[in-house]
Every structure is written in C-alpha cells, then in structure tokens.
Short mmCIF file of C-alpha atoms in Angstrom, two decimals:
data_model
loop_
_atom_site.label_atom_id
_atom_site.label_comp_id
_atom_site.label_asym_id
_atom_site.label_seq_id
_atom_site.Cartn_x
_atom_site.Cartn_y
_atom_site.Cartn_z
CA UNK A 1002 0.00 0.00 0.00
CA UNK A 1003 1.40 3.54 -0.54
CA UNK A 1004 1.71 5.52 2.76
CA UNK A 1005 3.18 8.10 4.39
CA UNK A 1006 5.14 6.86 7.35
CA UNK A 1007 5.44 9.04 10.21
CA UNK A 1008 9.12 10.49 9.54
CA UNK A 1009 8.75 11.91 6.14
CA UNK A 1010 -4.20 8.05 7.86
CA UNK A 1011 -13.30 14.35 11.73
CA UNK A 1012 -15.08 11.97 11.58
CA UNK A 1013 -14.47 8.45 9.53
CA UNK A 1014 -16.28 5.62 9.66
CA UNK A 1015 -19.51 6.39 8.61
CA UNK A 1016 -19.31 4.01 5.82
CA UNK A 1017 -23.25 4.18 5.27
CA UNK A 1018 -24.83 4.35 1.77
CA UNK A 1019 -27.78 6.17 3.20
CA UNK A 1020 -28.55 7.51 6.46
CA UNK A 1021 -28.41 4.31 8.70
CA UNK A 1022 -28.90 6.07 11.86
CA UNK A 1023 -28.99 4.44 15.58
CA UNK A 1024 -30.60 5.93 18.35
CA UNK A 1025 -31.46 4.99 21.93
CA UNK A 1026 -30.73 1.33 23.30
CA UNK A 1027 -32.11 -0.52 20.06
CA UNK A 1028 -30.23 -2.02 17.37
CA UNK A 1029 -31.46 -0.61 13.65
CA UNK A 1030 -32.97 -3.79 11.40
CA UNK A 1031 -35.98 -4.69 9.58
CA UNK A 1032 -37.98 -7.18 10.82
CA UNK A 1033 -37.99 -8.70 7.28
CA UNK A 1034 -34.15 -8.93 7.53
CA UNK A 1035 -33.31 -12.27 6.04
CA UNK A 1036 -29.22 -11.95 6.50
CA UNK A 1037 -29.66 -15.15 9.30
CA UNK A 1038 -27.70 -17.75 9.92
CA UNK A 1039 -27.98 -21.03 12.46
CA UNK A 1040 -26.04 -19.95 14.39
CA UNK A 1041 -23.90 -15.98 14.63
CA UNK A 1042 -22.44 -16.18 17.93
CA UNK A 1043 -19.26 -16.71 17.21
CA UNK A 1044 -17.18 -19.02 19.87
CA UNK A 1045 -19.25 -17.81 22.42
CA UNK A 1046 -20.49 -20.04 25.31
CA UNK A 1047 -24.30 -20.70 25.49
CA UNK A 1048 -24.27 -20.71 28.97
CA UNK A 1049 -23.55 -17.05 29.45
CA UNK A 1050 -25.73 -14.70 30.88
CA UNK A 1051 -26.70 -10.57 31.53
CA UNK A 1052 -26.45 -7.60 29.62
CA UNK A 1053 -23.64 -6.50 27.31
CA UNK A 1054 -23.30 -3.30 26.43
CA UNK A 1055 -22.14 -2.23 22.70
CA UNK A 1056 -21.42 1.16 22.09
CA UNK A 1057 -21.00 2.34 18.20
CA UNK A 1058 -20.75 5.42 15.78
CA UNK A 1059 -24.08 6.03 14.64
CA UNK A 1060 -24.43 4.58 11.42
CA UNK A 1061 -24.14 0.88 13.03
CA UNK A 1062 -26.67 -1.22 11.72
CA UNK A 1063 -27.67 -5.13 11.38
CA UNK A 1064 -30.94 -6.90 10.66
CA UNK A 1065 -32.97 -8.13 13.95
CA UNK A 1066 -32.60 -11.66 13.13
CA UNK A 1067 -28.64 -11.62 13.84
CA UNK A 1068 -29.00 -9.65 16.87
CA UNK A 1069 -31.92 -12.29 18.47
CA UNK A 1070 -29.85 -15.39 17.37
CA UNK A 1071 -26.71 -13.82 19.09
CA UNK A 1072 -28.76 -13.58 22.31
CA UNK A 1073 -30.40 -16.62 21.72
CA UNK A 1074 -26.96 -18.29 21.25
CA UNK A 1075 -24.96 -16.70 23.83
CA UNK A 1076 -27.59 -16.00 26.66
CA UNK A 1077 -27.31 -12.25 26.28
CA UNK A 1078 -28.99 -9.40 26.17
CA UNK A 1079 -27.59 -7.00 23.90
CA UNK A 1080 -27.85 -3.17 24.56
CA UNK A 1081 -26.70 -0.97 22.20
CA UNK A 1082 -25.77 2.73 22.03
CA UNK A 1083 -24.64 4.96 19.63
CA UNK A 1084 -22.32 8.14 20.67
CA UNK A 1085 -22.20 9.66 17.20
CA UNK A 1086 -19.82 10.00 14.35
CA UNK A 1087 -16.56 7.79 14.61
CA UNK A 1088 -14.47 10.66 16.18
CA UNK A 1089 -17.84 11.72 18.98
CA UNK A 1090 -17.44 8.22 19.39
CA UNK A 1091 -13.64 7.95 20.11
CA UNK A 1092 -13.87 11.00 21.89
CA UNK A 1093 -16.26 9.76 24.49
CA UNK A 1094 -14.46 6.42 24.51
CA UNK A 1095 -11.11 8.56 25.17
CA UNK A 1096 -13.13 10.87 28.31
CA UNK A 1097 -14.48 7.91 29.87
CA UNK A 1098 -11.16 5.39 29.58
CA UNK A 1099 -11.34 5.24 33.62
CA UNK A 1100 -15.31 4.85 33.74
CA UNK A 1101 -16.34 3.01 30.40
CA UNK A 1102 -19.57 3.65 28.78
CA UNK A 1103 -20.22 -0.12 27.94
CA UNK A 1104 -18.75 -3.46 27.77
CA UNK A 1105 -17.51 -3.39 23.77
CA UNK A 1106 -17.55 -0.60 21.25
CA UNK A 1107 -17.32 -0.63 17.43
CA UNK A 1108 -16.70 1.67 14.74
CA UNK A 1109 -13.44 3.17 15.67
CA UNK A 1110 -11.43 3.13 12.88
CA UNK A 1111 -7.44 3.56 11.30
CA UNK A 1112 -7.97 7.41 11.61
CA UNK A 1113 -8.50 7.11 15.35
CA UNK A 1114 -7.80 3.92 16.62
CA UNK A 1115 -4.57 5.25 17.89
CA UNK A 1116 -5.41 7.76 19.75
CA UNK A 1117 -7.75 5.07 21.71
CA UNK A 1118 -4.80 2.89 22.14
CA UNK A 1119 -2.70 5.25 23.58
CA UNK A 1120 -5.17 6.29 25.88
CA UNK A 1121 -6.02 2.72 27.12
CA UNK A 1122 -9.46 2.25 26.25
CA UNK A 1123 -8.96 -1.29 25.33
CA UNK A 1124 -8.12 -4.30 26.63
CA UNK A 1125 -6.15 -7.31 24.64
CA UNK A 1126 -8.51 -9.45 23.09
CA UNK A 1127 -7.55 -11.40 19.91
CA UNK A 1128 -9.95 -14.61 20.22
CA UNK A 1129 -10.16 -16.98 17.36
CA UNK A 1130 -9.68 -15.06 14.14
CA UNK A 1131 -11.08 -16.45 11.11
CA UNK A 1132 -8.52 -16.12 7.97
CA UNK A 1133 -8.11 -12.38 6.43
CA UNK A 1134 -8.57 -10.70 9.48
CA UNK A 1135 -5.00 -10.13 10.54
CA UNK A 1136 -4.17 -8.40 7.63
CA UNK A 1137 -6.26 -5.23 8.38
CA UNK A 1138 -4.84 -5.02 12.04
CA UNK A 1139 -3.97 -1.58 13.20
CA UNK A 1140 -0.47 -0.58 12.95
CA UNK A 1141 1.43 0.08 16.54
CA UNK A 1142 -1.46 -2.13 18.19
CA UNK A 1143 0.97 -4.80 19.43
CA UNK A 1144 -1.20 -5.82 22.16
CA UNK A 1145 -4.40 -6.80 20.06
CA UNK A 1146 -6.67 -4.18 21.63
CA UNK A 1147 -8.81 -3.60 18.86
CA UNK A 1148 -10.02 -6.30 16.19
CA UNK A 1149 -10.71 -5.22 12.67
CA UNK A 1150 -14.45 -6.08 11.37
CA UNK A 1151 -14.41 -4.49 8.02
CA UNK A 1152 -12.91 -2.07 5.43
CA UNK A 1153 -14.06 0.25 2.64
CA UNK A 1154 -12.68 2.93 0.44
CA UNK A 1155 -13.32 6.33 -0.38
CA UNK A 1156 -12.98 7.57 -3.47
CA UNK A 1157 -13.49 10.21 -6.27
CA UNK A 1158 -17.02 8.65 -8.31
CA UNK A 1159 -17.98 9.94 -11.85
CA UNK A 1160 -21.22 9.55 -13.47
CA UNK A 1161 -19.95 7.94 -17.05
CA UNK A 1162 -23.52 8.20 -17.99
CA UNK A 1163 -23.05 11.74 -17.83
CA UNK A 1164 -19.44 11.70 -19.80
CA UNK A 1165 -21.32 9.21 -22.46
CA UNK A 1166 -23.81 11.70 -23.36
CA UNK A 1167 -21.34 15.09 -23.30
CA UNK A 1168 -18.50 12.86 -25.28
CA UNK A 1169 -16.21 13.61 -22.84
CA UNK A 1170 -13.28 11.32 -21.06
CA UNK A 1171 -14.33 11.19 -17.57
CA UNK A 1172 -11.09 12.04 -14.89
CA UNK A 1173 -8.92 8.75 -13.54
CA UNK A 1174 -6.16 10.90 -10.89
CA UNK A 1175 -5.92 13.34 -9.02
CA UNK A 1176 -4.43 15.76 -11.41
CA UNK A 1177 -6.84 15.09 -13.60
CA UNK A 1178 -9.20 17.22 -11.40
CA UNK A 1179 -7.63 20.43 -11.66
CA UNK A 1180 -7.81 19.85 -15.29
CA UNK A 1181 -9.72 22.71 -16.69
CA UNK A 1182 -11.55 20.28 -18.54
CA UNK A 1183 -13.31 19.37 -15.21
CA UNK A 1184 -13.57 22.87 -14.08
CA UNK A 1185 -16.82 23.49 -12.07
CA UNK A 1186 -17.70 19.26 -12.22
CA UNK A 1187 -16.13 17.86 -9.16
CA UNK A 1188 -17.84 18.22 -5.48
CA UNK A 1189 -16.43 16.68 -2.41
CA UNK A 1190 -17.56 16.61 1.06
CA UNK A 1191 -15.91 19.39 4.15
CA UNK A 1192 -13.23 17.61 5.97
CA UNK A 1193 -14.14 19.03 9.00
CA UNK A 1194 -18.08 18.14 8.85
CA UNK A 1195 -17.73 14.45 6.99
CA UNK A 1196 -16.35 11.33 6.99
CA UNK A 1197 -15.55 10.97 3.38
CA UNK A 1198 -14.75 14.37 3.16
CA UNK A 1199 -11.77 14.33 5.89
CA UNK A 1200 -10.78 10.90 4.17
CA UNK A 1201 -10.32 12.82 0.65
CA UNK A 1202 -8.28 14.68 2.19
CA UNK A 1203 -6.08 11.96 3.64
CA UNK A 1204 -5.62 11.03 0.27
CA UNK A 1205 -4.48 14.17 -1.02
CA UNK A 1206 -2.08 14.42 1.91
CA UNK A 1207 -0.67 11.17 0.92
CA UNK A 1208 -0.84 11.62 -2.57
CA UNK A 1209 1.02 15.00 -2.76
CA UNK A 1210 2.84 15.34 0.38
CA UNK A 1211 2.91 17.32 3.56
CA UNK A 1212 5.08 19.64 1.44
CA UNK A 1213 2.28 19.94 -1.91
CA UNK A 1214 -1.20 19.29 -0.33
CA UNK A 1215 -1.98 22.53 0.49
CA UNK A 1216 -0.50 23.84 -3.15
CA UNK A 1217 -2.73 21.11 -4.60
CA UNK A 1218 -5.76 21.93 -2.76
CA UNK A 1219 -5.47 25.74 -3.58
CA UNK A 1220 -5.57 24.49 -8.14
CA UNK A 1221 -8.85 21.90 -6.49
CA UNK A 1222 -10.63 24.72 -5.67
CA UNK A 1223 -9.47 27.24 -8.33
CA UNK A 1224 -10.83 24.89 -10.56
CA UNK A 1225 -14.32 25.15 -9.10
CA UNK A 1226 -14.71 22.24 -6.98
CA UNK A 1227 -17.47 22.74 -4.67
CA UNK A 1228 -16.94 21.23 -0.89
CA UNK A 1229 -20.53 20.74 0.58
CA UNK A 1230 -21.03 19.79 4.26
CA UNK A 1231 -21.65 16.11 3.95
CA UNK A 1232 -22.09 13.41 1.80
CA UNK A 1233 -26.51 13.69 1.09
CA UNK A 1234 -25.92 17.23 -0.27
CA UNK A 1235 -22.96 16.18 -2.43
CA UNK A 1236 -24.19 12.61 -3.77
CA UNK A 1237 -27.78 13.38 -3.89
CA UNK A 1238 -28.02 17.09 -4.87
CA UNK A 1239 -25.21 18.00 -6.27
CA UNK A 1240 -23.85 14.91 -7.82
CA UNK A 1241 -25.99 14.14 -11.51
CA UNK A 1242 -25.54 10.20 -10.52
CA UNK A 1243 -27.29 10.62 -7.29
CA UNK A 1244 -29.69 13.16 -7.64
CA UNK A 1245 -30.51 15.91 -10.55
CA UNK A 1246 -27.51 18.02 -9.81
CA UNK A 1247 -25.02 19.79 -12.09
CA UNK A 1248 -21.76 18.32 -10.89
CA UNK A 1249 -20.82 14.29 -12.26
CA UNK A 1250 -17.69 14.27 -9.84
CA UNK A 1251 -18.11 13.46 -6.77
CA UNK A 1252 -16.49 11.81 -3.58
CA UNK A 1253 -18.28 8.77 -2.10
CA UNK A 1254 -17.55 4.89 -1.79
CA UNK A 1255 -15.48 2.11 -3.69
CA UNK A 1256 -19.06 0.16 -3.28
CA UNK A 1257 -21.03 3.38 -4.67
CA UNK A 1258 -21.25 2.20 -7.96
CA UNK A 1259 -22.91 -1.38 -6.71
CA UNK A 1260 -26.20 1.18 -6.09
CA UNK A 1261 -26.38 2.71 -9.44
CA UNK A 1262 -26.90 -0.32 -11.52
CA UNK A 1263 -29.01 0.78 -14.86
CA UNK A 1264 -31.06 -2.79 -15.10
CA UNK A 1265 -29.42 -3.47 -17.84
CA UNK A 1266 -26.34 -5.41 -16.30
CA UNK A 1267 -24.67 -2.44 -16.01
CA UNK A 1268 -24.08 0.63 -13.62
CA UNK A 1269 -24.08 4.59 -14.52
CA UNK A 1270 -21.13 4.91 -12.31
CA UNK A 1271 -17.70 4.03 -11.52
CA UNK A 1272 -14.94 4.48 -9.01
CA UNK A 1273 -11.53 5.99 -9.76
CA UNK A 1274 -9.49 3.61 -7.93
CA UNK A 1275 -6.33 5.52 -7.87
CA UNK A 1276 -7.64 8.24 -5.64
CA UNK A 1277 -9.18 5.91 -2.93
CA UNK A 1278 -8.28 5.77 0.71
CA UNK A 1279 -8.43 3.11 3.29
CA UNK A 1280 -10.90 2.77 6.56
CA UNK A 1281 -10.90 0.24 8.66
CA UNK A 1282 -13.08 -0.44 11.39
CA UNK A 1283 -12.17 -2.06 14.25
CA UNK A 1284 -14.32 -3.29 17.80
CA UNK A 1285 -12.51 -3.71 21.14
CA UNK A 1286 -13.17 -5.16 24.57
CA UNK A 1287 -12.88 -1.61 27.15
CA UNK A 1288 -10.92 -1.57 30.11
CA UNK A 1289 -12.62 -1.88 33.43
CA UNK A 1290 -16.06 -3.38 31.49
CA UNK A 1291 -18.41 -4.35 33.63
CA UNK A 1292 -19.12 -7.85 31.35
CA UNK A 1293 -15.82 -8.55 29.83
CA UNK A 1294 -16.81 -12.08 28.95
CA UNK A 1295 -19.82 -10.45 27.28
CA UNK A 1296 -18.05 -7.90 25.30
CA UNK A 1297 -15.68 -11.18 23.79
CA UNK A 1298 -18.69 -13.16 22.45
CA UNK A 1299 -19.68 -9.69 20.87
CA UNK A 1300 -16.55 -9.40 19.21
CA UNK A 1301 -16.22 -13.12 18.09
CA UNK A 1302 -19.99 -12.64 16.68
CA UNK A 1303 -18.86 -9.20 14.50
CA UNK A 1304 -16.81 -11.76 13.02
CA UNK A 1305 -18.44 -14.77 12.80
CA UNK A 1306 -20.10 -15.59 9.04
CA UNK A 1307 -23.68 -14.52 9.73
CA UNK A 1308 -22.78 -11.10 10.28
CA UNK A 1309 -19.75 -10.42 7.73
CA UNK A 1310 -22.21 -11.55 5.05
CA UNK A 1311 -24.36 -8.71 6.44
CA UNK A 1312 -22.34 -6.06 6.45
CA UNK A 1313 -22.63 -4.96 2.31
CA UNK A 1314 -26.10 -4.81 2.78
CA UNK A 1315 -26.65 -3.50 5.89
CA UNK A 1316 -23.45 -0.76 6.23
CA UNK A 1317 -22.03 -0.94 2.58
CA UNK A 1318 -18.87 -1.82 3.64
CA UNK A 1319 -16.69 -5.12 2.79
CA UNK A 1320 -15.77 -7.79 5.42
CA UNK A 1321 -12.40 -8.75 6.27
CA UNK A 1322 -13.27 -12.38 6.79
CA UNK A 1323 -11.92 -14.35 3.65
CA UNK A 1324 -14.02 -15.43 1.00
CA UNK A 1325 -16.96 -13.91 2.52
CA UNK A 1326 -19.69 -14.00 -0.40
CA UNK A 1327 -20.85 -10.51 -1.43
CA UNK A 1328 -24.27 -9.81 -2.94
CA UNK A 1329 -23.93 -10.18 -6.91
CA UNK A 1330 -24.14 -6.46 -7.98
CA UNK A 1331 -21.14 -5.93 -5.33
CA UNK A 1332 -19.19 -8.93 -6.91
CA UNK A 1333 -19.80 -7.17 -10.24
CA UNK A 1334 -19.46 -3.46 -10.25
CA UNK A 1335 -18.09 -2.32 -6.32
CA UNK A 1336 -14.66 -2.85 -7.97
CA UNK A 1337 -11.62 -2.35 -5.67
CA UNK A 1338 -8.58 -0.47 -5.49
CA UNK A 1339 -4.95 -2.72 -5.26
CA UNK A 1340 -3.30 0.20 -3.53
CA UNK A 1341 -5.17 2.01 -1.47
CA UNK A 1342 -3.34 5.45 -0.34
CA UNK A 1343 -2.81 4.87 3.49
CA UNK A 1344 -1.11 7.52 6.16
CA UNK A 1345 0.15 5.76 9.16
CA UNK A 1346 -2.67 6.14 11.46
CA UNK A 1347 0.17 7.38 14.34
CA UNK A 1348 0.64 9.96 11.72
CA UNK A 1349 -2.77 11.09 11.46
CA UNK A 1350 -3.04 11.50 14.93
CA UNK A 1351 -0.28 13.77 15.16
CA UNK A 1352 -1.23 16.18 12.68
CA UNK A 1353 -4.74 15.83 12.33
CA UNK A 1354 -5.63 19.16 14.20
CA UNK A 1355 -2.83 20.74 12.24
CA UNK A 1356 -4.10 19.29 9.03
CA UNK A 1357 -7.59 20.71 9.62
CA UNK A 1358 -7.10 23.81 10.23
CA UNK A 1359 -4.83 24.33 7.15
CA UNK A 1360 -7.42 23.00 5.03
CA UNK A 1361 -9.94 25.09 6.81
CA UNK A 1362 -8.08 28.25 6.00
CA UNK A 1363 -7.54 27.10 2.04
CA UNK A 1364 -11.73 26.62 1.21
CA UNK A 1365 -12.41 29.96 3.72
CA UNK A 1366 -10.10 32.00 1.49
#
C-alpha cells in the first residue's frame, strides 16, 4: 500500500450508503431482515448470561434476526448505544477510559484507533480469528486491543452516464481534477463536517505530500470544486448520478457504484481507484467493562459468518473475513482499489488538528 510513514491516515467511519442512523438502546434492522444464519455467535459459550453493552458510531446497523440469534446463542442481552460519528465516538471512549460507557464498542477506525490505544481504552482481546482478518490489524497495536471487522474505500465517483452523453473522457487521478476540462464538475464533502470528506483529504495528503497538499488543494478549488457539508448534499443534490444536480464528480464509496446499476447489467457509475483511501473499522473489549466475557462473544460474533455476510447490505462496507460472499451487484461493479493510499494512522493523529485547520483556512479564502 502507498503511505506516508510518520518520519517523512473528523469523523471516519460512517461508511453508510444512506442515512443508517442508531438511536437509543435498540439495534437498527428490519424485521424482514433475512441476512440469518444457524447460528452468529461466534465461539461464544451458550451458557452465558446478563447484559452487554455495545457502544457504536451512529451509522451501526444489522438486521434483527442476527441480533436475536446472538442472544439466543450466547444467553445475552444486547444493549446498544450509539455516541455519534466515529471521532464523537472515540472522543467519548477517550473521556471515559477510567469509567467506560459499555462493555464493547465498534466503529473506531485507522484514523483514530490510535489515539484510543494510547489512551487505554482497550483491553487485549484477539480470540479466534477467522482467515483475512489479521491483515487489516492496526499498525502500533501490538497488544491486540482492537479487532478489525471491516474495510471500505473512499474515493473520487464519476457519473460515465453523464461523460457518455457530453462525449467527454471522464477524470482517472488526481491531477486530472484540476484539469480545466473538469472545471466546475467535481464536489467533495468538508473535511471538517464528513467522513468521506476528511478521508479525501487523507488522500491528497498522501498523494502530494505534507510539502504539496496545500498547493494542490489551492488548483482543487481554483478549478471550481465545490466542498458541501456532507455526503446527502454532495451525492444526492449535487452529484448528476445521485440526484438531478449539475456536478458528475463526486467523492463517495469504492461500493457506490454497486447502487447505481441501470437494469441493464450495467451501472451509470464508476470508481476511480487511484484516488481511494483506506478505513478500517475495528471493535474492542474496554478496560474496566463491567461484562468482559460479554463484550468477547460480541466481538467473536462481528466476526463470525452470519454477520460479515451482512455487512454490504446493511453498512455498505466489505468484510475482512476471507471469501466472505458478497451480494452479486457488489461482486460485479463495487470494484476495488490494489493500492489504497494509506497515512500511518500514528501519523494522522499527530497532525490531524494541524491538518484541519490548514485545510480550513484554504476553502475559507
């Protein structure tokens, strides 16, 4: 993967296709769910017992069936809350390291999973990891504190139905955007306000360097990119593959084009794979839980195959199980990058405040 290494990865994780929001003590699922398997507990004992608490960004979400034949399995009751966007969520993880706010959390991901580490949120737990798993573990985690449960990328998206009908050659890099051939056609999300937004950026960083991101960003926006707050303005207003907007540029998903199939065995959109960057998310056992045993069986079931199956469907994101089946439109058109950009998440960690506010005073200029 290319990377920038520390001596030279505000809010990720959101991975949602859609507003999958989670509320309350209630996990988000239809009743009609069908994503069940005999059994999704994972290696946990069925002689267990009590309440486990799971705490998550809010755009966790898995049909009711796995979440009643985990508690049918294991003997728990699961309670679930959701804190908010990945870094409200590491945030409140990182306040309350002394006095945890529940048993197991998930959706922390390679952006912040550092700073959680460092702070000793987590406790070791590596339990019985099916194949694929290791390879998305979080660098500088030696102890196994947080398990990876899956992995996305977010990338630049172009309508080609759009291109097809102008005759034009839609963009493939990132120089390509500040063509002036694309002026006024690309819109990306506020790195400061959005998950894929603040992961574009990433990119860029990566991409250019600490010493040409900025120079980069100012050509991006003198070539009429428009940066909206989140990802529903940009996909669905502005964006003409999402919604009846003016601009066929956009950043979203590496599984974005999976939604936009035309019926025809085909799909109106397409990911340029050389501008994607890595997420990860990752769940972990906290320190000082009050069910520890619990908070294992919830990891082991986040990886067992009931729920990887789940995840494209229900949080459009990819598992890290191998050969996990994924649905057939995601086998056929969520095609995947081979090298991901990356920034060591240490890295990101360091700079991030540093990064933010430069790129806040580039777009306020």
């Amino acid at each position: 993967m290319r990377a920038i290494r520390p001596a030279v990865r505000t809010s990720s994780a959101a991975l949602a296709f859609g507003v999958l929001l989670t509320s309350g003590c209630s996990l988000i699922g239809s009743e009609s769910d069908t994503a069940s398997e005999p059994s999704s507990s994972g290696g946990a004992s069925s002689s267990a017992g009590g309440t486990v608490v799971l705490v998550t960004h809010d755009s966790f979400s898995l049909p009711k069936k796995l979440i009643r034949s985990f508690e049918s399995d294991t003997g728990y009751t699961l309670e679930q809350r959701a804190l908010g966007d990945a870094g409200a969520l590491t945030s409140q993880l990182v306040l309350n390291a002394d006095n945890p706010v529940g048993d197991v959390a998930f959706g922390v991901d390679n952006t912040f999973g550092s700073r959680a580490v460092d702070a000793g949120v987590f406790t070791p737990y590596e339990g019985d990891r099916p194949d694929g798993v290791d390879a998305y573990d979080l660098p500088g985690d030696d102890d196994g504190d947080l398990t990876p449960i899956d992995n996305g990328d977010v990338c630049v998206n172009v309508d080609t139905s759009w291109f097809d009908k102008q005759g034009l050659t839609p963009p493939e890099t990132f120089d390509d955007l500040i063509d002036p051939q694309y002026e006024d056609l690309f819109v990306t999300e506020g790195a400061t306000t959005s998950s894929p937004g603040f992961a574009f950026l990433l990119a860029t960083i990566a991409a250019k360097g600490e010493d040409g991101w900025q120079d980069y960003w100012k050509k991006l926006l003198a070539n009429g990119t428009k940066v909206d707050k989140g990802w529903e303005d940009a996909y669905y207003v502005d964006f003409t593959g999402g919604g009846k907007g003016d601009r066929p540029i956009v950043t979203s998903y590496d599984s974005s084009p999976a939604f936009t199939t035309d019926g025809n065995g085909g799909t109106t959109t397409a990911a340029l794979l050389d501008t994607c960057f890595e997420q990860i998310e990752y769940a972990g056992v906290l320190s000082g839980a009050k069910n520890p045993e619990g908070a294992q069986a919830v990891v082991d079931w986040l990886l067992s195959p009931a729920v990887q199956k789940a995840l494209p469907t229900s949080m459009y994101v990819f598992p890290v199980v191998d050969d996990t089946p994924l649905p057939k439109d995601w086998a056929s058109f969520a095609k995947r990058p081979t090298d991901p950009w990356t920034i060591d998440p240490a890295s990101v960690d360091e700079h991030r405040d540093q990064w933010l506010q430069e790129w806040t005073d580039l777009v306020s200029q």
